[in-house]
mmCIF file of C-alpha atoms and ligand atoms in Angstrom:
data_model
loop_
_atom_site.group_PDB
_atom_site.id
_atom_site.type_symbol
_atom_site.label_atom_id
_atom_site.label_comp_id
_atom_site.label_asym_id
_atom_site.label_seq_id
_atom_site.Cartn_x
_atom_site.Cartn_y
_atom_site.Cartn_z
ATOM 1 C CA MET A 297 9.653 -6.957 21.011
ATOM 2 C CA LYS A 298 12.350 -6.769 23.682
ATOM 3 C CA ILE A 299 14.608 -4.938 21.224
ATOM 4 C CA ILE A 300 11.905 -2.395 20.435
ATOM 5 C CA ARG A 301 11.252 -1.837 24.138
ATOM 6 C CA ALA A 302 14.983 -1.286 24.766
ATOM 7 C CA LEU A 303 15.169 1.134 21.816
ATOM 8 C CA GLU A 304 12.127 2.991 23.138
ATOM 9 C CA LEU A 305 13.804 3.425 26.513
ATOM 10 C CA GLU A 306 16.844 4.914 24.763
ATOM 11 C CA GLY A 307 14.623 7.156 22.612
ATOM 12 C CA LYS A 308 15.838 5.365 19.476
ATOM 13 C CA SER A 309 12.810 3.377 18.363
ATOM 14 C CA PRO A 310 11.673 4.010 14.774
ATOM 15 C CA TYR A 311 8.057 3.371 15.720
ATOM 16 C CA PHE A 312 5.193 5.481 17.126
ATOM 17 C CA ARG A 313 6.952 8.786 16.513
ATOM 18 C CA ALA A 314 4.486 11.671 16.769
ATOM 19 C CA LEU A 315 4.027 14.324 14.117
ATOM 20 C CA GLN A 316 3.173 17.894 15.009
ATOM 21 C CA THR A 317 2.185 18.666 11.405
ATOM 22 C CA GLY A 318 0.368 16.946 8.528
ATOM 23 C CA ASN A 319 2.064 14.502 6.170
ATOM 24 C CA SER A 320 3.749 16.929 3.766
ATOM 25 C CA PRO A 321 7.367 16.471 2.572
ATOM 26 C CA ARG A 322 8.593 18.854 5.312
ATOM 27 C CA ILE A 323 7.226 17.882 8.703
ATOM 28 C CA ASP A 324 7.753 18.495 12.394
ATOM 29 C CA MET A 325 8.323 15.277 14.286
ATOM 30 C CA ASP A 326 9.420 15.021 17.902
ATOM 31 C CA GLY A 327 9.471 18.812 17.913
ATOM 32 C CA ARG A 328 12.053 19.135 15.110
ATOM 33 C CA PRO A 329 11.756 19.918 11.400
ATOM 34 C CA ARG A 330 12.517 16.861 9.276
ATOM 35 C CA MET A 331 11.952 15.516 5.797
ATOM 36 C CA MET A 332 9.178 12.942 5.447
ATOM 37 C CA LEU A 333 10.291 10.029 3.282
ATOM 38 C CA GLY A 334 8.154 7.416 4.968
ATOM 39 C CA SER A 335 4.531 8.214 4.153
ATOM 40 C CA ASN A 336 2.149 6.692 1.599
ATOM 41 C CA ASN A 337 0.880 10.102 0.558
ATOM 42 C CA TYR A 338 2.080 9.303 -2.964
ATOM 43 C CA LEU A 339 0.175 12.003 -4.830
ATOM 44 C CA GLY A 340 0.653 14.598 -2.099
ATOM 45 C CA LEU A 341 -3.102 15.018 -1.647
ATOM 46 C CA ALA A 342 -3.250 14.781 2.164
ATOM 47 C CA ASP A 343 -3.180 18.581 2.504
ATOM 48 C CA HIS A 344 -4.564 19.503 -0.936
ATOM 49 C CA PRO A 345 -7.078 22.372 -0.560
ATOM 50 C CA LEU A 346 -9.802 20.555 -2.545
ATOM 51 C CA VAL A 347 -9.452 17.376 -0.474
ATOM 52 C CA VAL A 348 -9.413 19.318 2.797
ATOM 53 C CA GLU A 349 -12.485 21.212 1.553
ATOM 54 C CA GLY A 350 -14.265 17.919 0.738
ATOM 55 C CA ALA A 351 -13.568 16.663 4.249
ATOM 56 C CA ARG A 352 -14.581 19.965 5.858
ATOM 57 C CA LYS A 353 -17.902 20.191 4.004
ATOM 58 C CA ALA A 354 -18.759 16.606 4.991
ATOM 59 C CA LEU A 355 -17.811 17.311 8.611
ATOM 60 C CA GLU A 356 -19.916 20.470 8.717
ATOM 61 C CA ARG A 357 -22.947 18.805 7.108
ATOM 62 C CA PHE A 358 -22.899 15.391 8.777
ATOM 63 C CA GLY A 359 -20.991 15.949 12.022
ATOM 64 C CA THR A 360 -18.064 14.105 13.513
ATOM 65 C CA GLY A 361 -19.055 10.481 13.897
ATOM 66 C CA SER A 362 -20.943 7.860 11.922
ATOM 67 C CA THR A 363 -22.382 6.447 15.191
ATOM 68 C CA GLY A 364 -23.348 3.150 13.579
ATOM 69 C CA SER A 365 -22.705 0.495 10.975
ATOM 70 C CA ARG A 366 -23.367 0.881 7.255
ATOM 71 C CA LEU A 367 -26.177 -1.667 7.678
ATOM 72 C CA LEU A 368 -28.109 0.423 10.188
ATOM 73 C CA ASN A 369 -27.729 4.169 10.708
ATOM 74 C CA GLY A 370 -24.114 4.721 9.522
ATOM 75 C CA THR A 371 -24.667 5.119 5.756
ATOM 76 C CA ILE A 372 -24.807 8.730 4.587
ATOM 77 C CA ASP A 373 -25.376 10.000 1.032
ATOM 78 C CA LEU A 374 -21.624 10.430 0.665
ATOM 79 C CA HIS A 375 -20.940 6.686 1.077
ATOM 80 C CA LEU A 376 -23.305 5.976 -1.817
ATOM 81 C CA GLU A 377 -21.896 8.820 -3.914
ATOM 82 C CA LEU A 378 -18.370 7.525 -3.323
ATOM 83 C CA GLU A 379 -19.383 3.961 -4.238
ATOM 84 C CA ALA A 380 -20.976 5.198 -7.479
ATOM 85 C CA GLU A 381 -17.876 7.295 -8.258
ATOM 86 C CA ILE A 382 -15.506 4.355 -7.673
ATOM 87 C CA ALA A 383 -17.624 1.922 -9.735
ATOM 88 C CA ASP A 384 -17.675 4.454 -12.584
ATOM 89 C CA TRP A 385 -13.904 4.965 -12.272
ATOM 90 C CA TYR A 386 -13.134 1.232 -12.287
ATOM 91 C CA GLY A 387 -15.756 0.491 -14.955
ATOM 92 C CA THR A 388 -17.422 -2.172 -12.797
ATOM 93 C CA GLU A 389 -21.061 -2.875 -12.079
ATOM 94 C CA ALA A 390 -20.651 -2.058 -8.405
ATOM 95 C CA ALA A 391 -18.350 -0.885 -5.617
ATOM 96 C CA ILE A 392 -18.507 -1.093 -1.842
ATOM 97 C CA VAL A 393 -16.827 1.234 0.663
ATOM 98 C CA PHE A 394 -15.336 -0.029 3.940
ATOM 99 C CA THR A 395 -14.064 1.748 7.042
ATOM 100 C CA THR A 396 -10.420 0.718 6.441
ATOM 101 C CA GLY A 397 -8.411 -1.033 3.742
ATOM 102 C CA HIS A 398 -7.665 -3.889 6.117
ATOM 103 C CA GLN A 399 -11.393 -4.459 6.503
ATOM 104 C CA SER A 400 -11.852 -4.328 2.706
ATOM 105 C CA ASN A 401 -9.775 -7.481 2.422
ATOM 106 C CA LEU A 402 -11.286 -9.140 5.482
ATOM 107 C CA GLY A 403 -14.828 -8.324 4.412
ATOM 108 C CA THR A 404 -14.329 -9.335 0.770
ATOM 109 C CA VAL A 405 -12.483 -12.617 1.309
ATOM 110 C CA GLY A 406 -14.575 -13.442 4.359
ATOM 111 C CA ALA A 407 -17.828 -13.035 2.434
ATOM 112 C CA LEU A 408 -16.793 -15.059 -0.600
ATOM 113 C CA ALA A 409 -14.719 -17.983 0.706
ATOM 114 C CA GLY A 410 -15.675 -20.581 3.294
ATOM 115 C CA ARG A 411 -15.589 -24.228 4.318
ATOM 116 C CA GLY A 412 -14.418 -26.492 1.492
ATOM 117 C CA ASP A 413 -12.769 -23.647 -0.460
ATOM 118 C CA VAL A 414 -9.056 -22.971 -0.864
ATOM 119 C CA ILE A 415 -7.487 -19.507 -0.681
ATOM 120 C CA VAL A 416 -4.102 -19.297 -2.406
ATOM 121 C CA ALA A 417 -2.208 -16.146 -1.411
ATOM 122 C CA ASP A 418 1.152 -14.817 -2.559
ATOM 123 C CA SER A 419 3.572 -15.358 0.346
ATOM 124 C CA ASP A 420 4.444 -11.627 0.358
ATOM 125 C CA ALA A 421 0.834 -10.435 0.212
ATOM 126 C CA HIS A 422 -0.140 -7.799 2.747
ATOM 127 C CA ALA A 423 -0.957 -8.985 6.277
ATOM 128 C CA SER A 424 -4.613 -8.078 5.712
ATOM 129 C CA LEU A 425 -4.915 -10.675 2.928
ATOM 130 C CA HIS A 426 -3.313 -13.342 5.126
ATOM 131 C CA ASP A 427 -5.537 -12.269 8.031
ATOM 132 C CA ALA A 428 -8.523 -12.446 5.683
ATOM 133 C CA ALA A 429 -7.746 -16.073 4.796
ATOM 134 C CA ARG A 430 -7.394 -16.965 8.475
ATOM 135 C CA PHE A 431 -10.700 -15.251 9.173
ATOM 136 C CA THR A 432 -12.570 -17.818 7.043
ATOM 137 C CA ASP A 433 -13.134 -21.580 7.337
ATOM 138 C CA ALA A 434 -11.414 -22.062 3.973
ATOM 139 C CA GLN A 435 -8.068 -23.833 3.663
ATOM 140 C CA SER A 436 -5.280 -21.264 3.448
ATOM 141 C CA VAL A 437 -2.312 -21.964 1.136
ATOM 142 C CA ARG A 438 0.607 -19.744 0.069
ATOM 143 C CA PHE A 439 2.559 -19.720 -3.174
ATOM 144 C CA ARG A 440 6.138 -18.463 -3.489
ATOM 145 C CA HIS A 441 6.250 -14.741 -4.111
ATOM 146 C CA ASN A 442 5.510 -13.955 -7.783
ATOM 147 C CA ASP A 443 6.318 -17.568 -8.759
ATOM 148 C CA ILE A 444 3.659 -18.382 -11.346
ATOM 149 C CA ASP A 445 4.669 -22.039 -11.739
ATOM 150 C CA ASN A 446 4.292 -22.511 -7.996
ATOM 151 C CA LEU A 447 0.873 -20.807 -8.139
ATOM 152 C CA ALA A 448 -0.175 -23.175 -10.952
ATOM 153 C CA GLU A 449 0.955 -26.172 -8.860
ATOM 154 C CA LYS A 450 -1.149 -25.041 -5.894
ATOM 155 C CA LEU A 451 -4.169 -24.476 -8.134
ATOM 156 C CA THR A 452 -3.769 -27.863 -9.808
ATOM 157 C CA ALA A 453 -3.633 -29.549 -6.396
ATOM 158 C CA ALA A 454 -6.810 -27.747 -5.292
ATOM 159 C CA ALA A 455 -8.592 -28.575 -8.565
ATOM 160 C CA LYS A 456 -7.741 -32.299 -8.182
ATOM 161 C CA ARG A 457 -9.660 -32.275 -4.944
ATOM 162 C CA GLY A 458 -12.520 -30.403 -6.618
ATOM 163 C CA ARG A 459 -12.070 -27.378 -4.356
ATOM 164 C CA PRO A 460 -13.241 -23.887 -5.479
ATOM 165 C CA THR A 461 -10.280 -21.518 -5.209
ATOM 166 C CA MET A 462 -9.606 -17.865 -4.695
ATOM 167 C CA VAL A 463 -6.201 -16.293 -5.437
ATOM 168 C CA THR A 464 -5.123 -13.162 -3.562
ATOM 169 C CA VAL A 465 -2.210 -10.899 -4.542
ATOM 170 C CA ASP A 466 -1.040 -7.312 -4.062
ATOM 171 C CA GLY A 467 -0.704 -5.171 -7.205
ATOM 172 C CA VAL A 468 2.405 -3.444 -5.802
ATOM 173 C CA TYR A 469 4.101 -5.135 -2.839
ATOM 174 C CA SER A 470 4.267 -2.755 0.057
ATOM 175 C CA MET A 471 7.794 -3.390 1.327
ATOM 176 C CA GLU A 472 9.946 -4.079 -1.728
ATOM 177 C CA GLY A 473 7.794 -2.092 -4.180
ATOM 178 C CA ASP A 474 7.729 -4.789 -6.865
ATOM 179 C CA LEU A 475 4.720 -5.510 -9.097
ATOM 180 C CA ALA A 476 2.650 -8.668 -9.413
ATOM 181 C CA PRO A 477 2.730 -9.957 -13.033
ATOM 182 C CA ILE A 478 -1.041 -9.719 -13.283
ATOM 183 C CA ASP A 479 -1.185 -10.863 -16.915
ATOM 184 C CA ARG A 480 0.331 -14.263 -16.085
ATOM 185 C CA ILE A 481 -1.505 -14.556 -12.775
ATOM 186 C CA ALA A 482 -4.840 -13.808 -14.465
ATOM 187 C CA GLU A 483 -4.109 -16.382 -17.169
ATOM 188 C CA VAL A 484 -3.321 -19.136 -14.639
ATOM 189 C CA CYS A 485 -6.440 -18.237 -12.640
ATOM 190 C CA LEU A 486 -8.567 -18.448 -15.772
ATOM 191 C CA GLU A 487 -7.082 -21.857 -16.690
ATOM 192 C CA HIS A 488 -7.881 -23.179 -13.203
ATOM 193 C CA ASN A 489 -11.217 -21.413 -12.788
ATOM 194 C CA ALA A 490 -9.933 -19.545 -9.719
ATOM 195 C CA LEU A 491 -11.396 -16.246 -8.524
ATOM 196 C CA LEU A 492 -8.658 -13.586 -8.615
ATOM 197 C CA LEU A 493 -8.540 -10.711 -6.121
ATOM 198 C CA VAL A 494 -5.935 -7.966 -6.662
ATOM 199 C CA ASP A 495 -5.288 -5.541 -3.807
ATOM 200 C CA GLU A 496 -4.458 -2.203 -5.454
ATOM 201 C CA ALA A 497 -3.570 -0.426 -2.177
ATOM 202 C CA HIS A 498 -0.196 0.896 -3.404
ATOM 203 C CA SER A 499 -1.045 1.161 -7.090
ATOM 204 C CA VAL A 500 -4.337 3.070 -7.113
ATOM 205 C CA GLY A 501 -3.652 6.657 -8.184
ATOM 206 C CA VAL A 502 -0.257 5.690 -9.574
ATOM 207 C CA PHE A 503 -0.551 3.057 -12.342
ATOM 208 C CA GLY A 504 -2.750 2.421 -15.357
ATOM 209 C CA PRO A 505 -4.212 4.761 -18.007
ATOM 210 C CA ASP A 506 -7.051 5.699 -15.617
ATOM 211 C CA LEU A 507 -4.845 5.358 -12.504
ATOM 212 C CA THR A 508 -6.909 2.497 -11.095
ATOM 213 C CA GLY A 509 -3.849 0.316 -10.471
ATOM 214 C CA VAL A 510 -1.581 -2.432 -11.702
ATOM 215 C CA THR A 511 -4.374 -4.656 -13.082
ATOM 216 C CA GLU A 512 -5.199 -1.906 -15.545
ATOM 217 C CA LEU A 513 -1.499 -1.401 -16.342
ATOM 218 C CA TYR A 514 -1.399 -5.063 -17.421
ATOM 219 C CA GLY A 515 -4.589 -4.675 -19.483
ATOM 220 C CA LYS A 516 -6.533 -7.067 -17.249
ATOM 221 C CA ALA A 517 -9.033 -4.684 -15.644
ATOM 222 C CA ASP A 518 -11.995 -5.985 -17.647
ATOM 223 C CA THR A 519 -11.365 -9.641 -16.847
ATOM 224 C CA THR A 520 -10.236 -9.490 -13.203
ATOM 225 C CA PRO A 521 -13.317 -10.222 -11.103
ATOM 226 C CA LEU A 522 -12.315 -8.523 -7.844
ATOM 227 C CA ARG A 523 -10.101 -5.628 -6.871
ATOM 228 C CA THR A 524 -9.738 -4.010 -3.487
ATOM 229 C CA GLY A 525 -7.971 -0.851 -2.358
ATOM 230 C CA THR A 526 -7.468 1.610 0.424
ATOM 231 C CA PHE A 527 -8.038 5.341 0.860
ATOM 232 C CA SER A 528 -5.040 5.557 3.194
ATOM 233 C CA LYS A 529 -2.343 6.088 0.552
ATOM 234 C CA SER A 530 -2.829 8.031 -2.719
ATOM 235 C CA ILE A 531 -6.455 8.788 -1.821
ATOM 236 C CA ALA A 532 -5.245 10.621 1.282
ATOM 237 C CA SER A 533 -7.961 9.599 3.739
ATOM 238 C CA THR A 534 -8.955 6.495 5.693
ATOM 239 C CA GLY A 535 -11.176 3.707 4.396
ATOM 240 C CA GLY A 536 -11.163 1.157 1.619
ATOM 241 C CA PHE A 537 -13.171 -0.372 -1.194
ATOM 242 C CA ALA A 538 -13.851 -3.402 -3.341
ATOM 243 C CA VAL A 539 -15.100 -3.403 -6.938
ATOM 244 C CA GLY A 540 -16.669 -6.150 -9.028
ATOM 245 C CA SER A 541 -19.949 -7.475 -10.401
ATOM 246 C CA HIS A 542 -23.331 -6.777 -8.771
ATOM 247 C CA ASP A 543 -23.442 -10.369 -7.579
ATOM 248 C CA LEU A 544 -20.032 -10.319 -5.897
ATOM 249 C CA ILE A 545 -20.501 -6.901 -4.300
ATOM 250 C CA ASP A 546 -23.980 -7.823 -3.063
ATOM 251 C CA ALA A 547 -22.550 -10.979 -1.503
ATOM 252 C CA ILE A 548 -19.999 -8.819 0.347
ATOM 253 C CA ARG A 549 -22.660 -6.308 1.373
ATOM 254 C CA THR A 550 -24.783 -9.049 2.909
ATOM 255 C CA ASN A 551 -22.117 -11.481 4.232
ATOM 256 C CA GLY A 552 -18.982 -9.425 4.875
ATOM 257 C CA ARG A 553 -18.625 -9.408 8.633
ATOM 258 C CA ALA A 554 -15.853 -6.788 8.516
ATOM 259 C CA PHE A 555 -18.276 -4.613 6.570
ATOM 260 C CA LEU A 556 -21.411 -5.276 8.619
ATOM 261 C CA PHE A 557 -20.148 -5.326 12.181
ATOM 262 C CA THR A 558 -18.184 -2.108 12.452
ATOM 263 C CA ALA A 559 -18.958 1.598 12.348
ATOM 264 C CA ALA A 560 -19.173 3.265 8.939
ATOM 265 C CA GLY A 561 -16.329 5.532 7.817
ATOM 266 C CA VAL A 562 -16.725 8.969 9.385
ATOM 267 C CA PRO A 563 -18.101 11.791 7.192
ATOM 268 C CA ALA A 564 -14.827 13.744 6.973
ATOM 269 C CA ALA A 565 -12.954 10.624 5.787
ATOM 270 C CA ILE A 566 -15.574 9.854 3.152
ATOM 271 C CA GLY A 567 -15.901 13.481 1.971
ATOM 272 C CA GLY A 568 -12.103 13.762 1.721
ATOM 273 C CA ALA A 569 -11.846 10.459 -0.182
ATOM 274 C CA LEU A 570 -14.569 11.520 -2.628
ATOM 275 C CA ALA A 571 -12.780 14.793 -3.359
ATOM 276 C CA ALA A 572 -9.457 12.960 -3.764
ATOM 277 C CA VAL A 573 -10.914 10.369 -6.164
ATOM 278 C CA ARG A 574 -12.400 13.153 -8.311
ATOM 279 C CA LEU A 575 -9.076 14.962 -8.302
ATOM 280 C CA ILE A 576 -7.185 11.788 -9.280
ATOM 281 C CA ARG A 577 -9.594 11.344 -12.196
ATOM 282 C CA SER A 578 -8.837 14.897 -13.428
ATOM 283 C CA ALA A 579 -5.822 16.073 -15.439
ATOM 284 C CA GLU A 580 -4.173 17.088 -12.171
ATOM 285 C CA GLY A 581 -4.276 13.468 -10.982
ATOM 286 C CA ARG A 582 -2.377 12.259 -14.038
ATOM 287 C CA GLU A 583 0.148 15.079 -13.650
ATOM 288 C CA ARG A 584 0.693 14.206 -9.963
ATOM 289 C CA ALA A 585 1.136 10.502 -10.714
ATOM 290 C CA GLU A 586 3.778 11.371 -13.305
ATOM 291 C CA ARG A 587 5.553 13.680 -10.860
ATOM 292 C CA CYS A 588 5.499 11.009 -8.164
ATOM 293 C CA LEU A 589 7.126 8.436 -10.449
ATOM 294 C CA ALA A 590 9.635 10.988 -11.759
ATOM 295 C CA ASN A 591 10.582 11.661 -8.136
ATOM 296 C CA ALA A 592 10.952 7.943 -7.444
ATOM 297 C CA ARG A 593 13.220 7.601 -10.472
ATOM 298 C CA PHE A 594 15.277 10.611 -9.382
ATOM 299 C CA LEU A 595 15.716 9.291 -5.835
ATOM 300 C CA ARG A 596 16.649 5.806 -7.086
ATOM 301 C CA ASP A 597 19.187 7.229 -9.549
ATOM 302 C CA SER A 598 20.670 9.573 -6.920
ATOM 303 C CA LEU A 599 21.101 6.738 -4.408
ATOM 304 C CA ALA A 600 22.422 4.299 -7.014
ATOM 305 C CA SER A 601 24.992 6.823 -8.240
ATOM 306 C CA LEU A 602 26.250 7.119 -4.638
ATOM 307 C CA GLY A 603 26.535 3.323 -4.396
ATOM 308 C CA VAL A 604 23.650 2.863 -1.943
ATOM 309 C CA PRO A 605 22.272 -0.730 -2.274
ATOM 310 C CA LEU A 606 18.670 -0.816 -3.481
ATOM 311 C CA ILE A 607 16.103 -3.452 -4.303
ATOM 312 C CA GLY A 608 14.734 -3.300 -7.820
ATOM 313 C CA PRO A 609 13.848 -1.549 -10.046
ATOM 314 C CA ALA A 610 10.532 -3.331 -10.404
ATOM 315 C CA ILE A 611 9.613 -5.230 -13.548
ATOM 316 C CA GLY A 612 6.419 -4.178 -15.303
ATOM 317 C CA PRO A 613 4.480 -5.375 -18.371
ATOM 318 C CA ASP A 614 6.609 -6.881 -21.188
ATOM 319 C CA GLY A 615 9.518 -7.298 -18.784
ATOM 320 C CA ALA A 616 10.302 -3.570 -18.852
ATOM 321 C CA GLU A 617 11.942 -1.976 -15.818
ATOM 322 C CA THR A 618 9.683 0.410 -13.953
ATOM 323 C CA VAL A 619 9.734 2.423 -10.745
ATOM 324 C CA THR A 620 7.090 2.591 -8.045
ATOM 325 C CA PRO A 621 6.786 5.249 -5.308
ATOM 326 C CA ILE A 622 8.519 2.789 -2.966
ATOM 327 C CA VAL A 623 12.327 2.938 -2.939
ATOM 328 C CA PRO A 624 13.699 0.151 -0.722
ATOM 329 C CA VAL A 625 17.238 0.593 0.591
ATOM 330 C CA ILE A 626 18.914 -2.582 1.857
ATOM 331 C CA VAL A 627 20.453 -2.122 5.315
ATOM 332 C CA GLY A 628 20.983 -5.783 6.228
ATOM 333 C CA GLU A 629 20.753 -7.206 9.688
ATOM 334 C CA SER A 630 18.115 -5.794 12.071
ATOM 335 C CA LEU A 631 20.349 -4.310 14.804
ATOM 336 C CA ARG A 632 22.420 -2.452 12.218
ATOM 337 C CA ALA A 633 19.201 -1.292 10.592
ATOM 338 C CA PHE A 634 17.875 0.177 13.862
ATOM 339 C CA ALA A 635 21.145 2.059 14.405
ATOM 340 C CA LYS A 636 21.205 3.376 10.837
ATOM 341 C CA TRP A 637 17.569 4.401 11.016
ATOM 342 C CA HIS A 638 18.324 6.476 14.105
ATOM 343 C CA GLU A 639 21.394 8.108 12.557
ATOM 344 C CA LEU A 640 19.300 9.085 9.551
ATOM 345 C CA TYR A 641 16.608 10.469 11.854
ATOM 346 C CA GLU A 642 19.260 12.575 13.566
ATOM 347 C CA HIS A 643 20.196 13.859 10.081
ATOM 348 C CA GLY A 644 16.595 15.095 9.807
ATOM 349 C CA VAL A 645 15.077 12.408 7.566
ATOM 350 C CA PHE A 646 12.194 10.151 8.615
ATOM 351 C CA ALA A 647 12.053 6.824 6.751
ATOM 352 C CA ALA A 648 10.007 3.745 7.526
ATOM 353 C CA LEU A 649 12.035 0.804 8.789
ATOM 354 C CA ALA A 650 10.959 -2.693 7.782
ATOM 355 C CA HIS A 651 12.547 -5.598 9.615
ATOM 356 C CA TYR A 652 11.775 -9.262 10.164
ATOM 357 C CA PRO A 653 9.091 -10.662 9.827
ATOM 358 C CA ALA A 654 7.905 -7.924 7.411
ATOM 359 C CA VAL A 655 11.000 -8.726 5.298
ATOM 360 C CA PRO A 656 13.466 -11.693 5.317
ATOM 361 C CA LEU A 657 15.655 -12.113 8.409
ATOM 362 C CA ASP A 658 18.853 -10.427 7.245
ATOM 363 C CA ARG A 659 17.332 -8.010 4.804
ATOM 364 C CA ALA A 660 15.977 -5.112 6.846
ATOM 365 C CA LEU A 661 15.008 -2.172 4.681
ATOM 366 C CA LEU A 662 14.745 1.537 4.917
ATOM 367 C CA ARG A 663 11.486 1.744 3.036
ATOM 368 C CA LEU A 664 11.603 5.169 1.418
ATOM 369 C CA ALA A 665 8.500 6.473 -0.312
ATOM 370 C CA VAL A 666 8.301 9.627 -2.406
ATOM 371 C CA THR A 667 5.344 11.897 -3.053
ATOM 372 C CA ALA A 668 4.456 14.186 -5.948
ATOM 373 C CA GLU A 669 5.243 17.113 -3.630
ATOM 374 C CA HIS A 670 8.919 16.343 -3.008
ATOM 375 C CA THR A 671 11.334 18.453 -5.043
ATOM 376 C CA PHE A 672 14.493 17.105 -6.670
ATOM 377 C CA ALA A 673 16.418 19.312 -4.188
ATOM 378 C CA ASP A 674 14.658 17.547 -1.269
ATOM 379 C CA LEU A 675 15.509 14.159 -2.698
ATOM 380 C CA GLU A 676 19.116 15.051 -3.448
ATOM 381 C CA GLU A 677 19.515 16.228 0.152
ATOM 382 C CA ALA A 678 17.962 12.993 1.438
ATOM 383 C CA ALA A 679 20.149 10.823 -0.805
ATOM 384 C CA THR A 680 23.271 12.545 0.538
ATOM 385 C CA SER A 681 22.146 11.974 4.144
ATOM 386 C CA ILE A 682 21.355 8.320 3.454
ATOM 387 C CA HIS A 683 24.708 7.785 1.779
ATOM 388 C CA THR A 684 26.555 9.437 4.669
ATOM 389 C CA VAL A 685 24.739 7.277 7.215
ATOM 390 C CA LEU A 686 25.121 3.988 5.381
ATOM 391 C CA GLU A 687 28.686 4.463 4.215
ATOM 392 C CA PRO A 688 30.931 2.328 6.458
ATOM 393 C CA ALA A 689 33.006 4.515 8.799
ATOM 394 C CA VAL A 690 36.244 2.940 7.586
ATOM 395 C CA GLU A 691 35.539 3.993 3.990
ATOM 396 C CA ARG A 692 34.720 7.487 5.174
ATOM 397 C CA ARG A 693 38.113 7.710 6.915
ATOM 398 C CA LEU A 694 39.912 6.509 3.776
ATOM 399 C CA VAL A 695 38.187 9.092 1.618
ATOM 400 C CA ALA A 696 38.928 11.806 4.165
HETATM 401 C C1 LIG B 232 -1.311 -3.868 0.366
HETATM 402 C C2 LIG B 232 -2.120 -3.306 1.493
HETATM 403 N N1 LIG B 232 -3.393 -3.720 1.617
HETATM 404 C C3 LIG B 232 -4.169 -3.257 2.618
HETATM 405 C C4 LIG B 232 -3.689 -2.361 3.542
HETATM 406 C C5 LIG B 232 -4.573 -1.911 4.672
HETATM 407 O O1 LIG B 232 -5.077 -0.661 4.404
HETATM 408 P P1 LIG B 232 -5.545 0.326 5.598
HETATM 409 O O2 LIG B 232 -4.311 0.958 6.105
HETATM 410 O O3 LIG B 232 -6.460 1.259 4.907
HETATM 411 O O4 LIG B 232 -6.226 -0.507 6.605
HETATM 412 C C6 LIG B 232 -2.391 -1.891 3.433
HETATM 413 C C7 LIG B 232 -1.891 -0.910 4.427
HETATM 414 O O5 LIG B 232 -0.770 -0.774 4.730
HETATM 415 C C8 LIG B 232 -1.571 -2.387 2.390
HETATM 416 O O6 LIG B 232 -0.305 -1.989 2.275
#
């Protein structure tokens, strides 16, 4: 924290930078035009006319605030319409809408696990899944990231003690952009009678024949009991959801403290999310998902051809290489990473910087993320800037 404070005083902190525009590929930040390569607006829907229109209509009809919880006065028709739309999209009996994605995980895990249960989470799972486990009276255990043998060991140990278990994983991991091997995870969960929850935050809108996420990509949508997600990335709003059977969703609706004891999502957020979900389910959604992944591939290839060190590509079903919208550039040790982030910012590119504890100690990342709206020219320009910034000065002198 001391480092961040010192960087803030020098005007070099990568955090809490203010935008003067929306989250399109070309933004104004700190009063200067820059390229946005650090948003989660994967499909580029955050300023799409139909999504803006959905939000505006909801705002005009229902006003600004929800002024209460879903349980009492906060539910409007649009919450129910959105839940029906999401359940239909995911092919589940029911869906429930939360005020944020973080609360989706807290509310879901918190409602379904308790004293005497064991929650086994992937060590790299999003903070909200770890927070969710802490939020319950269940025993919280972690397995090594994407290590299925280690997961099986943890589940065997829990089963020996006769403990009901829940397994929580991300579909796409938010920092390094790799995928969870859902086929093998689902199999191990089935063998050990564990309830599997997949958080599709970074994969909804991007993966699977119906764009519902990585579980569908692995052909496990019908047999995975619980999936959660957020509206804050491809769905271009704020809020979150969980899908599953009537019984599971009803249990969340009645016991999920993070669902019950907070204000409902505001009308504009829900109207915008509903419009975005409908758009994702249309031909345009598929076309945008394809463009987003083509952009990710282009950026990866451009950086790799310049010798910029990257993590990945990710491995998908059948061991095939795949890209995700997240393109992680390795910058190394944290202090170097802060300096390089700032140099890149001065070159007019905003990237997210991930450092310890979000990533291992000496593996800070520039977490780049593309959208369907970036052009190849944008990405080529960004790759050149990144290469210039990361190239060691001594090499630059030699080339010159
Ligand atoms: C994997 C994952 N799950 C949940 C969340 C929380 O979602 P929200 O931002 O809607 O609270 C995030 C947000 O960064 C995430 O990356």
